[in-house]
């Protein structure tokens, strides 16, 4: 039985990228593994948040986790700020990090380039907090999208560094778990850029709670090329390749199978099927979400999840404190 940990920030409306890169893998691996899934609200506050909205989105994200197939009897679902060991071990991880390695993180560099001096310090110290999330549970595998590779690499480095300094068996060194297709879903309007919840152009992004009509419209308008041939070529045809990856991921087909099904058919027929595949995947999730989000049962699940997560996290935290000399008796 492997330990699995992953988290999503409650910082905006979730996208098809979040679903294909992360969420759908969470429920696939919950049988036979010890799984922890977290609403990482303390990561969300590394950029300013409206408190009311953050509170609301925390609950909504928990409902999305469940609606997309997490079974609370199999997986532990909880909110990061309700398990204090995340911030506590996060501080220890910050003290084990070098400013240089944090400044080299591409996500930090991208954001720092836009904000100059007023960049929040939390954006720099984001990766050690993420390392703490993962290491607290002695995690073996972290299911995430491709954009988190660098964060996983620094988590491994921090775990190895800490073990070397303070004792070999303190932290398990985790591995990334990447799915096959859908690990990097691209923008529908600029298909060389990642699909993102924070994109200003709404037609570039499919949101998990989009109405069928909006999905049809966005896929119809998705950037392609003038060849009218459904063929996978990431360099020359990034738009069509992105849609092929989406359809492959949703229907469990290879790219070749998708290509073969559209020989002699144009982009119109292909796009219609891509939209249908998205709609038929998202509709049942949306229905379950609407039922769950206002249920008091959601609070019971999160209360129990926090207690279970705390029980495991506190063992690792105490071990790390002892090893570092942070104790009195
Ligand atoms: P976040 O909230 O940005 O995204 C959540 C998950 O969605 C994946 N993802 C994508 N996958 C494919 N295509 C896309 N366009 C796409 N956009 C997002 C992300 O890779 C991620 O798996 N740092 C994390 C949150 C985090 C975390 C953790 C994750 C904090 N602590 C511990 C794992 C373990 C983040 O910002 O995810």
PDB file of N, CA, C and O and ligand atoms in Angstrom, residues 5-12 14-23 26 36 38-44 61 65 80 86 107 111 126-127 129-135 139 141-149 151-152 155 176-178 181-187 193-197 242, ligand 1:
ATOM      1  N   UNK A   5      -0.339  11.705  -1.690  1.00  0.00           N
ATOM      2  CA  UNK A   5      -0.768  13.026  -1.217  1.00  0.00           C
ATOM      3  C   UNK A   5      -0.866  13.963  -2.404  1.00  0.00           C
ATOM      4  O   UNK A   5      -0.001  13.969  -3.286  1.00  0.00           O
ATOM      5  N   UNK A   6      -1.926  14.767  -2.451  1.00  0.00           N
ATOM      6  CA  UNK A   6      -1.948  15.863  -3.409  1.00  0.00           C
ATOM      7  C   UNK A   6      -2.827  16.997  -2.886  1.00  0.00           C
ATOM      8  O   UNK A   6      -3.612  16.812  -1.954  1.00  0.00           O
ATOM      9  N   UNK A   7      -2.670  18.155  -3.521  1.00  0.00           N
ATOM     10  CA  UNK A   7      -3.445  19.316  -3.091  1.00  0.00           C
ATOM     11  C   UNK A   7      -3.800  20.213  -4.262  1.00  0.00           C
ATOM     12  O   UNK A   7      -3.139  20.178  -5.306  1.00  0.00           O
ATOM     13  N   UNK A   8      -4.860  20.976  -4.076  1.00  0.00           N
ATOM     14  CA  UNK A   8      -5.285  21.964  -5.076  1.00  0.00           C
ATOM     15  C   UNK A   8      -5.582  23.265  -4.327  1.00  0.00           C
ATOM     16  O   UNK A   8      -6.148  23.242  -3.222  1.00  0.00           O
ATOM     17  N   UNK A   9      -5.221  24.388  -4.939  1.00  0.00           N
ATOM     18  CA  UNK A   9      -5.485  25.683  -4.302  1.00  0.00           C
ATOM     19  C   UNK A   9      -6.930  26.127  -4.551  1.00  0.00           C
ATOM     20  O   UNK A   9      -7.390  26.049  -5.693  1.00  0.00           O
ATOM     21  N   UNK A  10      -7.605  26.641  -3.507  1.00  0.00           N
ATOM     22  CA  UNK A  10      -8.972  27.160  -3.711  1.00  0.00           C
ATOM     23  C   UNK A  10      -8.904  28.617  -4.191  1.00  0.00           C
ATOM     24  O   UNK A  10      -9.432  29.517  -3.545  1.00  0.00           O
ATOM     25  N   UNK A  11      -8.226  28.808  -5.323  1.00  0.00           N
ATOM     26  CA  UNK A  11      -7.939  30.188  -5.716  1.00  0.00           C
ATOM     27  C   UNK A  11      -8.649  30.610  -6.994  1.00  0.00           C
ATOM     28  O   UNK A  11      -8.257  31.574  -7.624  1.00  0.00           O
ATOM     29  N   UNK A  12      -9.683  29.878  -7.387  1.00  0.00           N
ATOM     30  CA  UNK A  12     -10.410  30.266  -8.602  1.00  0.00           C
ATOM     31  C   UNK A  12     -11.231  29.084  -9.079  1.00  0.00           C
ATOM     32  O   UNK A  12     -11.181  28.015  -8.463  1.00  0.00           O
ATOM     33  N   UNK A  14     -12.069  25.889 -10.896  1.00  0.00           N
ATOM     34  CA  UNK A  14     -11.215  24.826 -11.441  1.00  0.00           C
ATOM     35  C   UNK A  14     -11.443  24.648 -12.933  1.00  0.00           C
ATOM     36  O   UNK A  14     -12.526  24.913 -13.456  1.00  0.00           O
ATOM     37  N   UNK A  15     -10.395  24.177 -13.601  1.00  0.00           N
ATOM     38  CA  UNK A  15     -10.451  24.046 -15.051  1.00  0.00           C
ATOM     39  C   UNK A  15     -10.378  22.579 -15.469  1.00  0.00           C
ATOM     40  O   UNK A  15     -10.056  21.702 -14.662  1.00  0.00           O
ATOM     41  N   UNK A  16     -10.597  22.376 -16.763  1.00  0.00           N
ATOM     42  CA  UNK A  16     -10.434  21.036 -17.331  1.00  0.00           C
ATOM     43  C   UNK A  16      -8.988  20.550 -17.123  1.00  0.00           C
ATOM     44  O   UNK A  16      -8.754  19.356 -16.956  1.00  0.00           O
ATOM     45  N   UNK A  17      -8.025  21.479 -17.106  1.00  0.00           N
ATOM     46  CA  UNK A  17      -6.625  21.124 -16.840  1.00  0.00           C
ATOM     47  C   UNK A  17      -6.472  20.531 -15.445  1.00  0.00           C
ATOM     48  O   UNK A  17      -5.846  19.486 -15.266  1.00  0.00           O
ATOM     49  N   UNK A  18      -7.070  21.170 -14.440  1.00  0.00           N
ATOM     50  CA  UNK A  18      -7.005  20.636 -13.078  1.00  0.00           C
ATOM     51  C   UNK A  18      -7.618  19.236 -13.022  1.00  0.00           C
ATOM     52  O   UNK A  18      -7.124  18.357 -12.326  1.00  0.00           O
ATOM     53  N   UNK A  19      -8.703  19.051 -13.774  1.00  0.00           N
ATOM     54  CA  UNK A  19      -9.384  17.755 -13.746  1.00  0.00           C
ATOM     55  C   UNK A  19      -8.529  16.674 -14.407  1.00  0.00           C
ATOM     56  O   UNK A  19      -8.265  15.628 -13.819  1.00  0.00           O
ATOM     57  N   UNK A  20      -8.072  16.952 -15.628  1.00  0.00           N
ATOM     58  CA  UNK A  20      -7.336  15.915 -16.370  1.00  0.00           C
ATOM     59  C   UNK A  20      -5.940  15.687 -15.797  1.00  0.00           C
ATOM     60  O   UNK A  20      -5.445  14.562 -15.763  1.00  0.00           O
ATOM     61  N   UNK A  21      -5.293  16.770 -15.347  1.00  0.00           N
ATOM     62  CA  UNK A  21      -3.930  16.633 -14.836  1.00  0.00           C
ATOM     63  C   UNK A  21      -3.889  16.056 -13.428  1.00  0.00           C
ATOM     64  O   UNK A  21      -2.926  15.392 -13.059  1.00  0.00           O
ATOM     65  N   UNK A  22      -4.926  16.315 -12.648  1.00  0.00           N
ATOM     66  CA  UNK A  22      -4.845  15.939 -11.234  1.00  0.00           C
ATOM     67  C   UNK A  22      -6.086  15.174 -10.762  1.00  0.00           C
ATOM     68  O   UNK A  22      -6.047  13.967 -10.541  1.00  0.00           O
ATOM     69  N   UNK A  23      -7.213  15.889 -10.656  1.00  0.00           N
ATOM     70  CA  UNK A  23      -8.399  15.345  -9.988  1.00  0.00           C
ATOM     71  C   UNK A  23      -8.822  13.945 -10.413  1.00  0.00           C
ATOM     72  O   UNK A  23      -9.097  13.092  -9.582  1.00  0.00           O
ATOM     73  N   UNK A  26      -6.900  11.223  -8.884  1.00  0.00           N
ATOM     74  CA  UNK A  26      -7.035  11.026  -7.439  1.00  0.00           C
ATOM     75  C   UNK A  26      -7.969   9.846  -7.133  1.00  0.00           C
ATOM     76  O   UNK A  26      -7.657   8.992  -6.316  1.00  0.00           O
ATOM     77  N   UNK A  36      -4.282  10.984   0.870  1.00  0.00           N
ATOM     78  CA  UNK A  36      -4.594  12.255   1.535  1.00  0.00           C
ATOM     79  C   UNK A  36      -4.754  13.316   0.458  1.00  0.00           C
ATOM     80  O   UNK A  36      -3.840  13.518  -0.352  1.00  0.00           O
ATOM     81  N   UNK A  38      -5.915  17.409  -0.166  1.00  0.00           N
ATOM     82  CA  UNK A  38      -5.954  18.601   0.670  1.00  0.00           C
ATOM     83  C   UNK A  38      -6.418  19.822  -0.130  1.00  0.00           C
ATOM     84  O   UNK A  38      -6.051  20.000  -1.296  1.00  0.00           O
ATOM     85  N   UNK A  39      -7.211  20.667   0.533  1.00  0.00           N
ATOM     86  CA  UNK A  39      -7.554  21.977  -0.028  1.00  0.00           C
ATOM     87  C   UNK A  39      -6.479  22.916   0.507  1.00  0.00           C
ATOM     88  O   UNK A  39      -6.473  23.236   1.710  1.00  0.00           O
ATOM     89  N   UNK A  40      -5.519  23.314  -0.335  1.00  0.00           N
ATOM     90  CA  UNK A  40      -4.341  24.030   0.191  1.00  0.00           C
ATOM     91  C   UNK A  40      -4.606  25.538   0.254  1.00  0.00           C
ATOM     92  O   UNK A  40      -4.093  26.334  -0.521  1.00  0.00           O
ATOM     93  N   UNK A  41      -5.405  25.919   1.276  1.00  0.00           N
ATOM     94  CA  UNK A  41      -5.783  27.335   1.395  1.00  0.00           C
ATOM     95  C   UNK A  41      -4.616  28.210   1.846  1.00  0.00           C
ATOM     96  O   UNK A  41      -4.592  29.415   1.575  1.00  0.00           O
ATOM     97  N   UNK A  42      -3.630  27.606   2.539  1.00  0.00           N
ATOM     98  CA  UNK A  42      -2.471  28.431   2.948  1.00  0.00           C
ATOM     99  C   UNK A  42      -1.555  28.744   1.766  1.00  0.00           C
ATOM    100  O   UNK A  42      -0.827  29.732   1.793  1.00  0.00           O
ATOM    101  N   UNK A  43      -1.602  27.913   0.740  1.00  0.00           N
ATOM    102  CA  UNK A  43      -0.885  28.275  -0.485  1.00  0.00           C
ATOM    103  C   UNK A  43      -1.630  29.384  -1.231  1.00  0.00           C
ATOM    104  O   UNK A  43      -0.999  30.251  -1.840  1.00  0.00           O
ATOM    105  N   UNK A  44      -2.960  29.339  -1.153  1.00  0.00           N
ATOM    106  CA  UNK A  44      -3.734  30.357  -1.871  1.00  0.00           C
ATOM    107  C   UNK A  44      -3.420  31.763  -1.351  1.00  0.00           C
ATOM    108  O   UNK A  44      -3.408  32.724  -2.124  1.00  0.00           O
ATOM    109  N   UNK A  61     -14.335  23.754  -3.306  1.00  0.00           N
ATOM    110  CA  UNK A  61     -13.307  22.829  -3.798  1.00  0.00           C
ATOM    111  C   UNK A  61     -13.457  21.457  -3.137  1.00  0.00           C
ATOM    112  O   UNK A  61     -13.308  20.415  -3.795  1.00  0.00           O
ATOM    113  N   UNK A  65     -13.906  17.919  -5.117  1.00  0.00           N
ATOM    114  CA  UNK A  65     -13.123  16.689  -4.883  1.00  0.00           C
ATOM    115  C   UNK A  65     -14.076  15.487  -4.796  1.00  0.00           C
ATOM    116  O   UNK A  65     -13.867  14.465  -5.430  1.00  0.00           O
ATOM    117  N   UNK A  80      -6.037  22.396   4.572  1.00  0.00           N
ATOM    118  CA  UNK A  80      -4.651  22.570   5.051  1.00  0.00           C
ATOM    119  C   UNK A  80      -4.561  23.356   6.369  1.00  0.00           C
ATOM    120  O   UNK A  80      -3.868  22.957   7.298  1.00  0.00           O
ATOM    121  N   UNK A  86       1.167  21.593   9.013  1.00  0.00           N
ATOM    122  CA  UNK A  86       1.617  22.026   7.676  1.00  0.00           C
ATOM    123  C   UNK A  86       2.452  23.308   7.792  1.00  0.00           C
ATOM    124  O   UNK A  86       3.551  23.393   7.267  1.00  0.00           O
ATOM    125  N   UNK A 107       8.046  29.219 -11.618  1.00  0.00           N
ATOM    126  CA  UNK A 107       6.768  29.874 -11.300  1.00  0.00           C
ATOM    127  C   UNK A 107       7.023  31.161 -10.510  1.00  0.00           C
ATOM    128  O   UNK A 107       6.344  32.154 -10.698  1.00  0.00           O
ATOM    129  N   UNK A 111       6.292  35.148 -11.835  1.00  0.00           N
ATOM    130  CA  UNK A 111       5.485  36.100 -11.065  1.00  0.00           C
ATOM    131  C   UNK A 111       6.321  37.286 -10.622  1.00  0.00           C
ATOM    132  O   UNK A 111       5.860  38.433 -10.637  1.00  0.00           O
ATOM    133  N   UNK A 126       6.808  29.477  -1.077  1.00  0.00           N
ATOM    134  CA  UNK A 126       5.732  28.541  -1.433  1.00  0.00           C
ATOM    135  C   UNK A 126       6.245  27.091  -1.522  1.00  0.00           C
ATOM    136  O   UNK A 126       5.638  26.174  -0.951  1.00  0.00           O
ATOM    137  N   UNK A 127       7.387  26.836  -2.225  1.00  0.00           N
ATOM    138  CA  UNK A 127       7.811  25.437  -2.382  1.00  0.00           C
ATOM    139  C   UNK A 127       8.143  24.716  -1.065  1.00  0.00           C
ATOM    140  O   UNK A 127       7.769  23.547  -0.924  1.00  0.00           O
ATOM    141  N   UNK A 129       6.708  25.127   1.772  1.00  0.00           N
ATOM    142  CA  UNK A 129       5.418  24.772   2.391  1.00  0.00           C
ATOM    143  C   UNK A 129       4.818  23.560   1.668  1.00  0.00           C
ATOM    144  O   UNK A 129       4.275  22.652   2.288  1.00  0.00           O
ATOM    145  N   UNK A 130       4.958  23.537   0.353  1.00  0.00           N
ATOM    146  CA  UNK A 130       4.454  22.388  -0.413  1.00  0.00           C
ATOM    147  C   UNK A 130       5.238  21.123  -0.043  1.00  0.00           C
ATOM    148  O   UNK A 130       4.666  20.040   0.080  1.00  0.00           O
ATOM    149  N   UNK A 131       6.541  21.286   0.191  1.00  0.00           N
ATOM    150  CA  UNK A 131       7.350  20.132   0.611  1.00  0.00           C
ATOM    151  C   UNK A 131       6.819  19.603   1.941  1.00  0.00           C
ATOM    152  O   UNK A 131       6.664  18.386   2.129  1.00  0.00           O
ATOM    153  N   UNK A 132       6.513  20.530   2.863  1.00  0.00           N
ATOM    154  CA  UNK A 132       5.994  20.106   4.175  1.00  0.00           C
ATOM    155  C   UNK A 132       4.692  19.328   4.009  1.00  0.00           C
ATOM    156  O   UNK A 132       4.497  18.274   4.630  1.00  0.00           O
ATOM    157  N   UNK A 133       3.788  19.820   3.146  1.00  0.00           N
ATOM    158  CA  UNK A 133       2.512  19.116   2.903  1.00  0.00           C
ATOM    159  C   UNK A 133       2.779  17.647   2.609  1.00  0.00           C
ATOM    160  O   UNK A 133       2.150  16.739   3.153  1.00  0.00           O
ATOM    161  N   UNK A 134       3.705  17.446   1.683  1.00  0.00           N
ATOM    162  CA  UNK A 134       3.944  16.104   1.148  1.00  0.00           C
ATOM    163  C   UNK A 134       4.695  15.237   2.159  1.00  0.00           C
ATOM    164  O   UNK A 134       4.337  14.083   2.413  1.00  0.00           O
ATOM    165  N   UNK A 135       5.729  15.823   2.781  1.00  0.00           N
ATOM    166  CA  UNK A 135       6.611  15.022   3.643  1.00  0.00           C
ATOM    167  C   UNK A 135       5.938  14.611   4.951  1.00  0.00           C
ATOM    168  O   UNK A 135       6.250  13.575   5.521  1.00  0.00           O
ATOM    169  N   UNK A 139       4.852  10.423   2.206  1.00  0.00           N
ATOM    170  CA  UNK A 139       4.219  10.148   0.911  1.00  0.00           C
ATOM    171  C   UNK A 139       5.158   9.428  -0.052  1.00  0.00           C
ATOM    172  O   UNK A 139       6.334   9.781  -0.164  1.00  0.00           O
ATOM    173  N   UNK A 141       3.853   8.758  -3.470  1.00  0.00           N
ATOM    174  CA  UNK A 141       3.548   9.303  -4.802  1.00  0.00           C
ATOM    175  C   UNK A 141       2.660  10.545  -4.703  1.00  0.00           C
ATOM    176  O   UNK A 141       1.733  10.594  -3.898  1.00  0.00           O
ATOM    177  N   UNK A 142       2.953  11.510  -5.593  1.00  0.00           N
ATOM    178  CA  UNK A 142       2.196  12.763  -5.624  1.00  0.00           C
ATOM    179  C   UNK A 142       1.579  12.925  -7.013  1.00  0.00           C
ATOM    180  O   UNK A 142       2.279  13.258  -7.976  1.00  0.00           O
ATOM    181  N   UNK A 143       0.272  12.671  -7.160  1.00  0.00           N
ATOM    182  CA  UNK A 143      -0.356  12.856  -8.472  1.00  0.00           C
ATOM    183  C   UNK A 143      -0.599  14.347  -8.750  1.00  0.00           C
ATOM    184  O   UNK A 143      -1.344  15.003  -8.027  1.00  0.00           O
ATOM    185  N   UNK A 144       0.053  14.851  -9.762  1.00  0.00           N
ATOM    186  CA  UNK A 144      -0.062  16.274 -10.136  1.00  0.00           C
ATOM    187  C   UNK A 144       0.093  16.400 -11.644  1.00  0.00           C
ATOM    188  O   UNK A 144       0.501  15.449 -12.315  1.00  0.00           O
ATOM    189  N   UNK A 145      -0.178  17.583 -12.164  1.00  0.00           N
ATOM    190  CA  UNK A 145       0.088  17.876 -13.571  1.00  0.00           C
ATOM    191  C   UNK A 145       1.572  18.184 -13.767  1.00  0.00           C
ATOM    192  O   UNK A 145       2.333  18.362 -12.800  1.00  0.00           O
ATOM    193  N   UNK A 146       1.924  18.267 -15.031  1.00  0.00           N
ATOM    194  CA  UNK A 146       3.308  18.455 -15.456  1.00  0.00           C
ATOM    195  C   UNK A 146       3.936  19.751 -14.914  1.00  0.00           C
ATOM    196  O   UNK A 146       5.137  19.813 -14.638  1.00  0.00           O
ATOM    197  N   UNK A 147       3.109  20.778 -14.656  1.00  0.00           N
ATOM    198  CA  UNK A 147       3.651  22.063 -14.198  1.00  0.00           C
ATOM    199  C   UNK A 147       4.214  21.994 -12.772  1.00  0.00           C
ATOM    200  O   UNK A 147       4.847  22.948 -12.320  1.00  0.00           O
ATOM    201  N   UNK A 148       3.964  20.886 -12.069  1.00  0.00           N
ATOM    202  CA  UNK A 148       4.444  20.784 -10.682  1.00  0.00           C
ATOM    203  C   UNK A 148       5.754  20.013 -10.573  1.00  0.00           C
ATOM    204  O   UNK A 148       6.230  19.742  -9.466  1.00  0.00           O
ATOM    205  N   UNK A 149       6.342  19.641 -11.726  1.00  0.00           N
ATOM    206  CA  UNK A 149       7.577  18.831 -11.703  1.00  0.00           C
ATOM    207  C   UNK A 149       8.685  19.473 -10.880  1.00  0.00           C
ATOM    208  O   UNK A 149       9.351  18.823 -10.095  1.00  0.00           O
ATOM    209  N   UNK A 151       8.420  21.680  -8.513  1.00  0.00           N
ATOM    210  CA  UNK A 151       8.079  21.669  -7.087  1.00  0.00           C
ATOM    211  C   UNK A 151       8.366  20.303  -6.459  1.00  0.00           C
ATOM    212  O   UNK A 151       8.763  20.201  -5.305  1.00  0.00           O
ATOM    213  N   UNK A 152       8.127  19.250  -7.230  1.00  0.00           N
ATOM    214  CA  UNK A 152       8.401  17.906  -6.719  1.00  0.00           C
ATOM    215  C   UNK A 152       9.902  17.684  -6.578  1.00  0.00           C
ATOM    216  O   UNK A 152      10.360  17.044  -5.621  1.00  0.00           O
ATOM    217  N   UNK A 155      11.073  19.354  -3.474  1.00  0.00           N
ATOM    218  CA  UNK A 155      10.604  18.577  -2.313  1.00  0.00           C
ATOM    219  C   UNK A 155      11.547  17.407  -2.056  1.00  0.00           C
ATOM    220  O   UNK A 155      11.945  17.135  -0.915  1.00  0.00           O
ATOM    221  N   UNK A 176       6.959  11.791  -8.209  1.00  0.00           N
ATOM    222  CA  UNK A 176       5.807  12.382  -8.907  1.00  0.00           C
ATOM    223  C   UNK A 176       5.002  11.254  -9.552  1.00  0.00           C
ATOM    224  O   UNK A 176       5.560  10.212  -9.912  1.00  0.00           O
ATOM    225  N   UNK A 177       3.669  11.423  -9.641  1.00  0.00           N
ATOM    226  CA  UNK A 177       2.817  10.475 -10.354  1.00  0.00           C
ATOM    227  C   UNK A 177       2.127  11.261 -11.457  1.00  0.00           C
ATOM    228  O   UNK A 177       1.273  12.095 -11.192  1.00  0.00           O
ATOM    229  N   UNK A 178       2.569  11.028 -12.691  1.00  0.00           N
ATOM    230  CA  UNK A 178       1.973  11.741 -13.831  1.00  0.00           C
ATOM    231  C   UNK A 178       1.062  10.782 -14.575  1.00  0.00           C
ATOM    232  O   UNK A 178       1.447   9.625 -14.807  1.00  0.00           O
ATOM    233  N   UNK A 181      -2.201  11.094 -20.766  1.00  0.00           N
ATOM    234  CA  UNK A 181      -2.586  12.336 -21.446  1.00  0.00           C
ATOM    235  C   UNK A 181      -3.203  13.284 -20.432  1.00  0.00           C
ATOM    236  O   UNK A 181      -3.677  12.858 -19.382  1.00  0.00           O
ATOM    237  N   UNK A 182      -3.213  14.569 -20.773  1.00  0.00           N
ATOM    238  CA  UNK A 182      -3.882  15.523 -19.886  1.00  0.00           C
ATOM    239  C   UNK A 182      -2.974  16.039 -18.799  1.00  0.00           C
ATOM    240  O   UNK A 182      -3.419  16.736 -17.899  1.00  0.00           O
ATOM    241  N   UNK A 183      -1.674  15.741 -18.863  1.00  0.00           N
ATOM    242  CA  UNK A 183      -0.782  16.220 -17.804  1.00  0.00           C
ATOM    243  C   UNK A 183      -0.466  17.702 -17.993  1.00  0.00           C
ATOM    244  O   UNK A 183      -0.010  18.363 -17.073  1.00  0.00           O
ATOM    245  N   UNK A 184      -0.661  18.213 -19.221  1.00  0.00           N
ATOM    246  CA  UNK A 184      -0.516  19.660 -19.452  1.00  0.00           C
ATOM    247  C   UNK A 184      -1.544  20.063 -20.499  1.00  0.00           C
ATOM    248  O   UNK A 184      -1.261  20.020 -21.702  1.00  0.00           O
ATOM    249  N   UNK A 185      -2.729  20.413 -20.056  1.00  0.00           N
ATOM    250  CA  UNK A 185      -3.777  20.865 -20.970  1.00  0.00           C
ATOM    251  C   UNK A 185      -3.466  22.323 -21.306  1.00  0.00           C
ATOM    252  O   UNK A 185      -3.143  23.115 -20.420  1.00  0.00           O
ATOM    253  N   UNK A 186      -3.535  22.647 -22.594  1.00  0.00           N
ATOM    254  CA  UNK A 186      -3.114  23.980 -23.019  1.00  0.00           C
ATOM    255  C   UNK A 186      -4.313  24.914 -23.200  1.00  0.00           C
ATOM    256  O   UNK A 186      -5.462  24.462 -23.354  1.00  0.00           O
ATOM    257  N   UNK A 187      -4.011  26.219 -23.227  1.00  0.00           N
ATOM    258  CA  UNK A 187      -5.036  27.236 -23.464  1.00  0.00           C
ATOM    259  C   UNK A 187      -5.697  26.993 -24.824  1.00  0.00           C
ATOM    260  O   UNK A 187      -5.025  26.616 -25.782  1.00  0.00           O
ATOM    261  N   UNK A 193       0.553  27.878 -24.379  1.00  0.00           N
ATOM    262  CA  UNK A 193       0.504  28.328 -22.976  1.00  0.00           C
ATOM    263  C   UNK A 193      -0.413  27.387 -22.192  1.00  0.00           C
ATOM    264  O   UNK A 193      -1.410  26.905 -22.742  1.00  0.00           O
ATOM    265  N   UNK A 194      -0.120  27.143 -20.927  1.00  0.00           N
ATOM    266  CA  UNK A 194      -0.932  26.231 -20.105  1.00  0.00           C
ATOM    267  C   UNK A 194      -2.344  26.785 -19.864  1.00  0.00           C
ATOM    268  O   UNK A 194      -2.494  27.985 -19.670  1.00  0.00           O
ATOM    269  N   UNK A 195      -3.355  25.924 -19.902  1.00  0.00           N
ATOM    270  CA  UNK A 195      -4.709  26.358 -19.513  1.00  0.00           C
ATOM    271  C   UNK A 195      -4.670  26.681 -18.020  1.00  0.00           C
ATOM    272  O   UNK A 195      -4.175  25.885 -17.233  1.00  0.00           O
ATOM    273  N   UNK A 196      -5.203  27.853 -17.660  1.00  0.00           N
ATOM    274  CA  UNK A 196      -5.038  28.276 -16.267  1.00  0.00           C
ATOM    275  C   UNK A 196      -6.314  28.908 -15.718  1.00  0.00           C
ATOM    276  O   UNK A 196      -7.028  29.602 -16.436  1.00  0.00           O
ATOM    277  N   UNK A 197      -6.567  28.697 -14.393  1.00  0.00           N
ATOM    278  CA  UNK A 197      -7.748  29.302 -13.780  1.00  0.00           C
ATOM    279  C   UNK A 197      -7.637  30.815 -13.750  1.00  0.00           C
ATOM    280  O   UNK A 197      -8.625  31.510 -13.634  1.00  0.00           O
ATOM    281  N   UNK A 242      -3.541  19.715 -28.863  1.00  0.00           N
ATOM    282  CA  UNK A 242      -4.143  19.882 -27.531  1.00  0.00           C
ATOM    283  C   UNK A 242      -5.531  19.236 -27.492  1.00  0.00           C
ATOM    284  O   UNK A 242      -5.863  18.502 -26.563  1.00  0.00           O
TER     285      UNK A 242
HETATM  286  P1  LIG B   1      -2.916  24.168  -8.592  1.00  0.00           P
HETATM  287  O1  LIG B   1      -3.977  24.495  -7.613  1.00  0.00           O
HETATM  288  O2  LIG B   1      -2.372  25.240  -9.448  1.00  0.00           O
HETATM  289  O3  LIG B   1      -3.399  23.017  -9.554  1.00  0.00           O
HETATM  290  C1  LIG B   1      -3.936  21.814  -9.044  1.00  0.00           C
HETATM  291  C2  LIG B   1      -3.513  20.649  -9.904  1.00  0.00           C
HETATM  292  O4  LIG B   1      -3.936  20.842 -11.276  1.00  0.00           O
HETATM  293  C3  LIG B   1      -2.836  20.631 -12.147  1.00  0.00           C
HETATM  294  N1  LIG B   1      -2.994  21.504 -13.319  1.00  0.00           N
HETATM  295  C4  LIG B   1      -2.969  21.082 -14.586  1.00  0.00           C
HETATM  296  N2  LIG B   1      -2.803  19.848 -15.114  1.00  0.00           N
HETATM  297  C5  LIG B   1      -2.843  19.756 -16.464  1.00  0.00           C
HETATM  298  N3  LIG B   1      -3.034  20.817 -17.308  1.00  0.00           N
HETATM  299  C6  LIG B   1      -3.195  22.061 -16.803  1.00  0.00           C
HETATM  300  N4  LIG B   1      -3.410  23.080 -17.614  1.00  0.00           N
HETATM  301  C7  LIG B   1      -3.172  22.232 -15.391  1.00  0.00           C
HETATM  302  N5  LIG B   1      -3.316  23.310 -14.573  1.00  0.00           N
HETATM  303  C8  LIG B   1      -3.199  22.854 -13.315  1.00  0.00           C
HETATM  304  C9  LIG B   1      -1.610  20.995 -11.325  1.00  0.00           C
HETATM  305  O5  LIG B   1      -0.445  20.389 -11.843  1.00  0.00           O
HETATM  306  C10 LIG B   1      -1.982  20.453  -9.966  1.00  0.00           C
HETATM  307  O6  LIG B   1      -1.694  19.066  -9.864  1.00  0.00           O
HETATM  308  N6  LIG B   1       1.362  23.783  -6.025  1.00  0.00           N
HETATM  309  C11 LIG B   1       0.085  23.144  -6.275  1.00  0.00           C
HETATM  310  C12 LIG B   1      -0.750  22.933  -5.047  1.00  0.00           C
HETATM  311  C13 LIG B   1      -0.088  22.165  -3.953  1.00  0.00           C
HETATM  312  C14 LIG B   1       0.245  20.794  -3.964  1.00  0.00           C
HETATM  313  C15 LIG B   1       0.787  20.513  -2.690  1.00  0.00           C
HETATM  314  C16 LIG B   1       0.139  19.795  -4.927  1.00  0.00           C
HETATM  315  C17 LIG B   1       0.263  22.657  -2.729  1.00  0.00           C
HETATM  316  N7  LIG B   1       0.782  21.648  -1.971  1.00  0.00           N
HETATM  317  C18 LIG B   1       1.239  19.239  -2.369  1.00  0.00           C
HETATM  318  C19 LIG B   1       0.598  18.528  -4.595  1.00  0.00           C
HETATM  319  C20 LIG B   1       1.132  18.250  -3.336  1.00  0.00           C
HETATM  320  C21 LIG B   1      -0.704  24.031  -7.237  1.00  0.00           C
HETATM  321  O7  LIG B   1      -0.492  25.188  -7.350  1.00  0.00           O
HETATM  322  O8  LIG B   1      -1.722  23.412  -7.857  1.00  0.00           O
END
